[in-house]
Short mmCIF file of N, CA, C and O in Angstrom, two decimals:
data_model
loop_
_atom_site.label_atom_id
_atom_site.label_comp_id
_atom_site.label_asym_id
_atom_site.label_seq_id
_atom_site.Cartn_x
_atom_site.Cartn_y
_atom_site.Cartn_z
N MET A 278 173.12 136.92 136.66
CA MET A 278 173.99 135.83 137.09
C MET A 278 173.17 134.69 137.70
O MET A 278 173.55 133.53 137.57
N ASP A 279 172.08 135.02 138.38
CA ASP A 279 171.26 133.98 138.99
C ASP A 279 170.63 133.07 137.93
O ASP A 279 170.47 131.88 138.16
N VAL A 280 170.28 133.63 136.79
CA VAL A 280 169.67 132.84 135.73
C VAL A 280 170.66 131.80 135.21
O VAL A 280 170.30 130.66 134.95
N VAL A 281 171.91 132.19 135.09
CA VAL A 281 172.94 131.27 134.60
C VAL A 281 173.15 130.13 135.60
O VAL A 281 173.27 128.97 135.22
N VAL A 282 173.17 130.46 136.88
CA VAL A 282 173.36 129.43 137.92
C VAL A 282 172.18 128.46 137.92
O VAL A 282 172.37 127.24 138.01
N ILE A 283 170.96 128.98 137.79
CA ILE A 283 169.78 128.11 137.75
C ILE A 283 169.83 127.22 136.52
O ILE A 283 169.53 126.02 136.59
N PHE A 284 170.20 127.78 135.38
CA PHE A 284 170.30 127.01 134.14
C PHE A 284 171.33 125.89 134.28
O PHE A 284 171.09 124.75 133.87
N ILE A 285 172.46 126.20 134.88
CA ILE A 285 173.50 125.18 135.07
C ILE A 285 173.02 124.09 136.02
O ILE A 285 173.26 122.90 135.79
N LYS A 286 172.29 124.47 137.08
CA LYS A 286 171.76 123.47 138.01
C LYS A 286 170.75 122.56 137.33
O LYS A 286 170.73 121.35 137.57
N VAL A 287 169.92 123.13 136.48
CA VAL A 287 168.94 122.32 135.75
C VAL A 287 169.65 121.34 134.81
O VAL A 287 169.30 120.16 134.74
N LEU A 288 170.66 121.82 134.10
CA LEU A 288 171.41 120.94 133.20
C LEU A 288 172.13 119.83 133.97
O LEU A 288 172.15 118.67 133.54
N LEU A 289 172.72 120.16 135.10
CA LEU A 289 173.38 119.14 135.91
C LEU A 289 172.38 118.13 136.47
O LEU A 289 172.68 116.94 136.56
N GLY A 290 171.19 118.60 136.83
CA GLY A 290 170.15 117.69 137.29
C GLY A 290 169.71 116.73 136.20
O GLY A 290 169.56 115.52 136.45
N LEU A 291 169.52 117.24 134.99
CA LEU A 291 169.16 116.37 133.87
C LEU A 291 170.27 115.37 133.56
O LEU A 291 170.01 114.20 133.28
N ALA A 292 171.50 115.83 133.60
CA ALA A 292 172.63 114.93 133.36
C ALA A 292 172.69 113.83 134.42
O ALA A 292 172.96 112.67 134.11
N ALA A 293 172.43 114.19 135.66
CA ALA A 293 172.45 113.20 136.74
C ALA A 293 171.33 112.17 136.54
O ALA A 293 171.54 110.97 136.75
N LEU A 294 170.14 112.64 136.14
CA LEU A 294 169.04 111.71 135.89
C LEU A 294 169.37 110.76 134.75
O LEU A 294 169.10 109.55 134.83
N LEU A 295 169.94 111.28 133.68
CA LEU A 295 170.33 110.42 132.56
C LEU A 295 171.39 109.40 132.98
O LEU A 295 171.33 108.23 132.61
N PHE A 296 172.34 109.86 133.76
CA PHE A 296 173.40 108.96 134.24
C PHE A 296 172.81 107.85 135.11
O PHE A 296 173.16 106.67 134.96
N LEU A 297 171.91 108.21 136.02
CA LEU A 297 171.28 107.20 136.87
C LEU A 297 170.43 106.23 136.05
O LEU A 297 170.39 105.03 136.34
N GLY A 298 169.77 106.73 135.02
CA GLY A 298 169.00 105.86 134.14
C GLY A 298 169.88 104.86 133.42
O GLY A 298 169.54 103.68 133.31
N VAL A 299 171.02 105.32 132.92
CA VAL A 299 171.95 104.42 132.24
C VAL A 299 172.48 103.37 133.21
O VAL A 299 172.57 102.18 132.87
N LEU A 300 172.80 103.79 134.43
CA LEU A 300 173.27 102.81 135.43
C LEU A 300 172.20 101.78 135.75
O LEU A 300 172.49 100.58 135.84
N PHE A 301 170.96 102.22 135.91
CA PHE A 301 169.87 101.32 136.25
C PHE A 301 169.65 100.29 135.15
O PHE A 301 169.56 99.09 135.41
N PHE A 302 169.57 100.74 133.89
CA PHE A 302 169.32 99.81 132.81
C PHE A 302 170.52 98.93 132.52
O PHE A 302 170.38 97.79 132.08
N SER A 303 171.73 99.43 132.79
CA SER A 303 172.91 98.58 132.68
C SER A 303 172.88 97.47 133.72
O SER A 303 173.24 96.33 133.44
N PHE A 304 172.44 97.82 134.93
CA PHE A 304 172.31 96.82 135.99
C PHE A 304 171.26 95.77 135.62
O PHE A 304 171.46 94.57 135.83
N LEU A 305 170.14 96.21 135.02
CA LEU A 305 169.13 95.25 134.58
C LEU A 305 169.69 94.32 133.51
O LEU A 305 169.43 93.11 133.53
N LYS A 306 170.45 94.87 132.59
CA LYS A 306 171.04 94.04 131.54
C LYS A 306 172.05 93.05 132.14
O LYS A 306 172.10 91.89 131.73
N TYR A 307 172.82 93.49 133.13
CA TYR A 307 173.76 92.60 133.81
C TYR A 307 173.01 91.46 134.51
O TYR A 307 173.40 90.30 134.42
N LEU A 308 171.91 91.80 135.20
CA LEU A 308 171.13 90.77 135.87
C LEU A 308 170.57 89.76 134.86
O LEU A 308 170.58 88.56 135.10
N LYS A 309 170.08 90.29 133.75
CA LYS A 309 169.51 89.40 132.73
C LYS A 309 170.57 88.47 132.17
O LYS A 309 170.34 87.27 132.02
N LYS A 310 171.74 89.01 131.86
CA LYS A 310 172.81 88.18 131.29
C LYS A 310 173.29 87.13 132.29
O LYS A 310 173.55 85.99 131.94
N THR A 311 173.44 87.54 133.54
CA THR A 311 174.05 86.67 134.54
C THR A 311 173.08 85.62 135.08
O THR A 311 173.41 84.44 135.15
N TYR A 312 171.89 86.07 135.49
CA TYR A 312 171.00 85.17 136.22
C TYR A 312 169.81 84.66 135.41
O TYR A 312 169.26 83.62 135.72
N PHE A 313 169.37 85.41 134.41
CA PHE A 313 168.19 85.02 133.64
C PHE A 313 168.48 85.06 132.14
O PHE A 313 167.90 85.87 131.41
N PRO A 314 169.37 84.19 131.65
CA PRO A 314 169.74 84.31 130.22
C PRO A 314 168.61 83.97 129.26
O PRO A 314 168.60 84.44 128.14
N ASN A 315 167.66 83.16 129.67
CA ASN A 315 166.57 82.76 128.77
C ASN A 315 165.29 83.56 128.97
O ASN A 315 164.34 83.38 128.23
N TRP A 316 165.25 84.41 129.98
CA TRP A 316 164.03 85.16 130.28
C TRP A 316 163.99 86.40 129.41
O TRP A 316 164.96 87.14 129.31
N LYS A 317 162.85 86.64 128.78
CA LYS A 317 162.71 87.80 127.90
C LYS A 317 162.09 88.96 128.69
O LYS A 317 160.96 88.86 129.15
N PHE A 318 162.85 90.04 128.84
CA PHE A 318 162.28 91.23 129.41
C PHE A 318 161.32 91.83 128.40
O PHE A 318 161.57 91.81 127.20
N PRO A 319 160.19 92.38 128.85
CA PRO A 319 159.26 92.98 127.88
C PRO A 319 159.89 94.18 127.19
O PRO A 319 160.53 95.00 127.82
N ASP A 320 159.69 94.24 125.91
CA ASP A 320 160.28 95.31 125.10
C ASP A 320 159.17 96.30 124.76
O ASP A 320 158.56 96.24 123.70
N TYR A 321 158.88 97.22 125.69
CA TYR A 321 157.76 98.12 125.51
C TYR A 321 158.03 99.19 124.47
O TYR A 321 157.11 99.83 124.00
N PHE A 322 159.26 99.43 124.12
CA PHE A 322 159.57 100.52 123.21
C PHE A 322 159.96 100.00 121.82
O PHE A 322 160.61 100.68 121.07
N SER A 323 159.55 98.79 121.52
CA SER A 323 159.90 98.25 120.22
C SER A 323 159.01 98.86 119.14
O SER A 323 157.95 99.41 119.41
N VAL A 324 159.44 98.74 117.92
CA VAL A 324 158.69 99.30 116.80
C VAL A 324 157.36 98.59 116.63
O VAL A 324 156.33 99.22 116.38
N GLY A 325 157.36 97.29 116.82
CA GLY A 325 156.13 96.53 116.69
C GLY A 325 155.09 96.96 117.70
O GLY A 325 153.90 97.07 117.39
N TYR A 326 155.50 97.20 118.92
CA TYR A 326 154.57 97.63 119.95
C TYR A 326 154.05 99.04 119.66
O TYR A 326 152.88 99.33 119.88
N ALA A 327 154.92 99.91 119.15
CA ALA A 327 154.49 101.26 118.80
C ALA A 327 153.46 101.21 117.66
O ALA A 327 152.47 101.94 117.68
N GLU A 328 153.68 100.34 116.68
CA GLU A 328 152.71 100.19 115.59
C GLU A 328 151.39 99.65 116.11
O GLU A 328 150.32 100.08 115.69
N TYR A 329 151.45 98.71 117.04
CA TYR A 329 150.24 98.15 117.63
C TYR A 329 149.45 99.23 118.35
O TYR A 329 148.23 99.33 118.19
N LEU A 330 150.13 100.04 119.15
CA LEU A 330 149.44 101.12 119.86
C LEU A 330 148.86 102.14 118.90
O LEU A 330 147.76 102.66 119.11
N TYR A 331 149.60 102.43 117.83
CA TYR A 331 149.11 103.38 116.83
C TYR A 331 147.82 102.88 116.19
O TYR A 331 146.84 103.61 116.07
N LYS A 332 147.83 101.60 115.80
CA LYS A 332 146.64 101.06 115.17
C LYS A 332 145.48 100.95 116.15
O LYS A 332 144.33 101.12 115.78
N LYS A 333 145.78 100.66 117.40
CA LYS A 333 144.73 100.46 118.39
C LYS A 333 144.06 101.75 118.82
O LYS A 333 142.85 101.83 118.92
N TYR A 334 144.86 102.80 119.08
CA TYR A 334 144.31 104.02 119.66
C TYR A 334 144.21 105.18 118.67
O TYR A 334 143.18 105.83 118.57
N ILE A 335 145.25 105.46 117.95
CA ILE A 335 145.29 106.67 117.14
C ILE A 335 144.50 106.50 115.85
O ILE A 335 143.72 107.37 115.47
N LYS A 336 144.63 105.36 115.20
CA LYS A 336 143.97 105.17 113.93
C LYS A 336 142.45 105.13 114.09
O LYS A 336 141.71 105.52 113.20
N LYS A 337 141.97 104.65 115.24
CA LYS A 337 140.52 104.62 115.50
C LYS A 337 139.96 106.05 115.54
O LYS A 337 138.88 106.30 115.02
N SER A 338 140.68 106.94 116.19
CA SER A 338 140.15 108.29 116.38
C SER A 338 140.24 109.14 115.11
O SER A 338 139.55 110.13 114.99
N VAL A 339 141.09 108.75 114.15
CA VAL A 339 141.24 109.54 112.92
C VAL A 339 140.23 109.16 111.91
O VAL A 339 139.27 108.80 111.77
#
């Protein structure tokens, strides 16, 4: 029974972290729309940036 309780606590903790992450990024999007409509937030997770990192670091070592 203790294993089930620990598993449920871990799942609830992960759900809470995801929920807080969604709230945080929603707040950032609200700030951008309201106060900084022309300012570009850096898009670190874009496909172009991932390709750049791949070519810069991974392709060199292969």
